[in-house]
Amino acid sequence: MTKYIDTDILVIGAGSGGLSVAAGAVQMGARVVLVEKGKMGGDCLNYGCVPSKALLAAGKAAHHAAHASAMGTTVSGISVDFKQVHDHVHQVIAGIAPHDSVERFEGLGVTVIKGHARFKGHREVEADGHVIRAKRIVVATGSSARIVPIPGLDGVPYLTNETVFDLTERPEHLVIIGAGPIGLEMAQPSGV
C-alpha cells in the first residue's frame, strides 16, 4: 500500500551536500524527507574524501619512516602491512559513519527513506512504496566514476574509486588512469 507524505523539502541523495541541506533545513523548522538509494554519507564518506585521506595518511607515515635518516633518525625494518592499512581505512570510515547515519538524521527530525527516487510529477517523487509531495525538491545525487571505454579493459579485473578500498593485499602492479584529484590521491600512497 502506498504511503503519502507531504513535506516542505525533499532531498534526494545523502552525500555531503544532501545531508547538509537536510540537517540545516530541519533545524530551521522545515519538514524534511531524505531519500537515499545507497550508503549514507555518499562518495565522500565511503569512496572518496575520507578513505583516500586515511590511505594518504598511511602512505605518509611509511614515507616519513623510510626517509627519517635525513632528519637524523634511523628507523629499521620498515614494512607496510596492506591488510592493516585496509583495516585502518575502514576504521576511519566507521568512526565517521554515525554522524551521517539514518539514526542521527531521524533523531534530528528528518524522515529518511532508503530507496530509489523516481519523479512522478512536478513536485511528486516515489520511493520505496512512498509518494512524497514536496514544496521544494533538492537533487543532490552526486557523481560516479566513469568506466572509460579502453580496448581490452573489459577482459581484465579493474578497480574504481568504489572498489579500490576493498583491497586487502598490495597489488603487484597498479595502473591509474586519470590525473584528477582522486587519481593522484590513489597514486601517491600506492608508490610506497
Coordinates of C-alpha atoms in Angstrom, one line a residue:
M1 CA 0.0 0.0 0.0
T2 CA 1.4 3.4 -1.0
K3 CA 2.1 5.8 1.9
Y4 CA 1.7 9.5 1.1
I5 CA 4.0 12.1 2.7
D6 CA 3.6 15.9 2.4
T7 CA 6.8 17.8 3.2
D8 CA 8.4 21.2 2.9
I9 CA 11.7 19.9 1.5
L10 CA 12.6 16.6 -0.2
V11 CA 16.3 15.9 -0.5
I12 CA 17.3 13.2 -2.9
G13 CA 20.8 12.0 -2.1
A14 CA 22.5 11.6 1.3
G15 CA 26.0 12.6 0.4
S16 CA 27.7 15.6 2.0
G17 CA 25.5 18.1 0.0
G18 CA 22.2 16.4 0.7
L19 CA 23.0 15.8 4.4
S20 CA 23.9 19.4 4.9
V21 CA 20.7 20.6 3.3
A22 CA 18.6 18.2 5.3
A23 CA 20.2 19.0 8.6
G24 CA 20.1 22.7 8.0
A25 CA 16.5 22.8 6.8
V26 CA 15.1 20.6 9.7
Q27 CA 17.0 22.8 12.2
M28 CA 15.2 25.9 10.8
G29 CA 11.8 24.2 11.3
A30 CA 11.2 22.7 7.9
R31 CA 9.6 19.3 7.4
V32 CA 12.3 17.3 5.6
V33 CA 12.3 14.0 3.8
L34 CA 15.6 12.5 2.7
V35 CA 15.8 9.7 0.1
E36 CA 19.0 7.7 -0.4
K37 CA 19.4 4.5 -2.5
G38 CA 22.9 3.7 -1.5
K39 CA 25.1 4.3 1.6
M40 CA 24.5 7.2 3.8
G41 CA 27.4 9.7 3.6
G42 CA 27.7 9.2 -0.2
D43 CA 31.0 9.2 -2.0
C44 CA 32.9 11.4 0.4
L45 CA 32.5 9.1 3.4
N46 CA 32.5 5.8 1.6
Y47 CA 34.7 6.1 -1.5
G48 CA 36.3 9.5 -1.7
C49 CA 37.5 12.1 0.8
V50 CA 37.5 10.0 3.9
P51 CA 39.1 6.7 2.7
S52 CA 41.5 8.5 0.4
K53 CA 42.8 10.7 3.2
A54 CA 43.1 7.7 5.5
L55 CA 45.1 5.9 2.8
L56 CA 47.3 9.0 2.3
A57 CA 48.0 9.2 6.0
A58 CA 49.2 5.6 6.0
G59 CA 51.4 6.3 2.9
K60 CA 52.8 9.4 4.5
A61 CA 53.7 7.6 7.7
A62 CA 55.6 4.9 5.7
H63 CA 57.3 7.7 3.6
H64 CA 58.4 9.5 6.8
A65 CA 59.7 6.3 8.4
A66 CA 61.7 5.4 5.2
H67 CA 63.2 8.9 5.0
A68 CA 63.7 9.6 8.7
S69 CA 67.5 9.3 8.4
A70 CA 67.6 12.6 6.6
M71 CA 66.5 14.1 9.9
G72 CA 69.0 12.2 12.0
T73 CA 66.6 9.4 13.0
T74 CA 67.1 5.8 11.9
V75 CA 64.2 3.6 11.6
S76 CA 64.9 0.0 10.6
G77 CA 62.7 -2.9 9.4
I78 CA 60.1 -0.7 7.7
S79 CA 57.3 -2.7 6.2
V80 CA 53.7 -2.0 5.1
D81 CA 51.0 -4.4 6.2
F82 CA 48.4 -3.8 3.4
K83 CA 45.7 -5.6 5.4
Q84 CA 46.3 -3.4 8.4
V85 CA 46.2 -0.3 6.1
H86 CA 42.9 -1.6 4.7
D87 CA 41.6 -2.0 8.3
H88 CA 42.8 1.5 9.2
V89 CA 40.9 3.0 6.3
H90 CA 37.7 1.2 7.2
Q91 CA 38.1 2.1 10.9
V92 CA 38.3 5.7 10.0
I93 CA 35.1 5.4 7.8
A94 CA 33.3 3.6 10.7
G95 CA 34.3 6.3 13.1
I96 CA 32.7 9.0 11.0
A97 CA 29.7 7.0 9.7
P98 CA 27.5 7.5 12.8
H99 CA 27.5 11.3 12.1
D100 CA 25.9 10.5 8.6
S101 CA 23.6 7.7 9.7
V102 CA 19.9 7.2 9.3
E103 CA 19.6 7.1 13.1
R104 CA 21.3 10.5 13.5
F105 CA 19.2 12.2 10.9
E106 CA 15.9 10.6 12.1
G107 CA 17.0 11.9 15.6
L108 CA 17.2 15.4 14.1
G109 CA 13.7 15.0 12.8
V110 CA 14.4 14.1 9.2
T111 CA 12.2 11.4 7.6
V112 CA 14.7 9.0 5.9
I113 CA 13.6 6.7 3.2
K114 CA 16.1 4.1 1.8
G115 CA 15.2 3.6 -1.8
H116 CA 15.5 4.8 -5.4
A117 CA 13.7 8.1 -6.1
R118 CA 11.6 8.5 -9.2
F119 CA 9.8 11.6 -10.2
K120 CA 6.0 11.1 -10.7
G121 CA 5.2 14.7 -11.4
H122 CA 6.3 18.3 -10.9
R123 CA 6.6 18.1 -7.1
E124 CA 6.0 14.4 -6.5
V125 CA 8.5 11.7 -6.1
E126 CA 8.0 7.9 -5.5
A127 CA 10.5 6.0 -3.3
D128 CA 10.2 2.6 -1.7
G129 CA 6.4 2.5 -1.5
H130 CA 6.1 6.2 -0.6
V131 CA 4.8 9.1 -2.6
I132 CA 6.4 12.3 -1.4
R133 CA 4.8 15.6 -2.2
A134 CA 7.2 18.5 -1.6
K135 CA 7.1 22.2 -1.8
R136 CA 10.8 22.2 -2.8
I137 CA 13.0 19.3 -4.1
V138 CA 16.8 19.3 -3.8
V139 CA 18.5 16.8 -6.1
A140 CA 21.9 16.1 -4.6
T141 CA 22.8 12.8 -6.2
G142 CA 26.5 13.4 -6.6
S143 CA 28.5 11.7 -9.3
S144 CA 30.0 8.3 -10.0
A145 CA 33.2 7.0 -11.7
R146 CA 33.1 6.7 -15.5
I147 CA 34.5 3.5 -16.9
V148 CA 36.5 4.7 -19.9
P149 CA 36.0 2.5 -23.0
I150 CA 39.6 1.3 -23.3
P151 CA 40.0 -1.7 -25.6
G152 CA 40.7 -4.8 -23.5
L153 CA 39.7 -3.3 -20.2
D154 CA 36.6 -5.4 -20.0
G155 CA 38.8 -8.5 -20.2
V156 CA 40.9 -7.7 -17.0
P157 CA 39.9 -7.1 -13.4
Y158 CA 39.9 -3.4 -12.7
L159 CA 39.2 -1.2 -9.8
T160 CA 37.2 2.0 -9.4
N161 CA 37.1 4.5 -6.5
E162 CA 34.3 2.4 -5.1
T163 CA 36.3 -0.9 -5.1
V164 CA 39.9 0.1 -4.6
F165 CA 39.4 0.4 -0.8
D166 CA 38.4 -3.3 -0.7
L167 CA 41.9 -4.4 -1.5
T168 CA 43.5 -6.3 1.4
E169 CA 46.7 -7.1 -0.4
R170 CA 49.0 -4.7 -2.2
P171 CA 48.7 -5.3 -5.9
E172 CA 51.9 -6.3 -7.7
H173 CA 51.1 -3.8 -10.5
L174 CA 48.8 -0.8 -10.4
V175 CA 48.0 1.5 -13.4
I176 CA 45.9 4.6 -12.5
I177 CA 44.0 6.1 -15.4
G178 CA 43.3 9.8 -14.8
A179 CA 45.3 12.6 -13.2
G180 CA 42.5 14.3 -11.4
P181 CA 42.4 14.7 -7.6
I182 CA 41.2 11.1 -7.0
G183 CA 43.8 9.6 -9.4
L184 CA 46.6 11.5 -7.8
E185 CA 45.4 10.5 -4.3
M186 CA 45.4 6.9 -5.3
A187 CA 48.9 7.1 -7.0
Q188 CA 50.7 8.7 -4.1
P189 CA 50.4 6.1 -1.4
S190 CA 50.5 3.2 -3.9
G191 CA 54.1 4.0 -4.7
V192 CA 55.3 3.5 -1.1

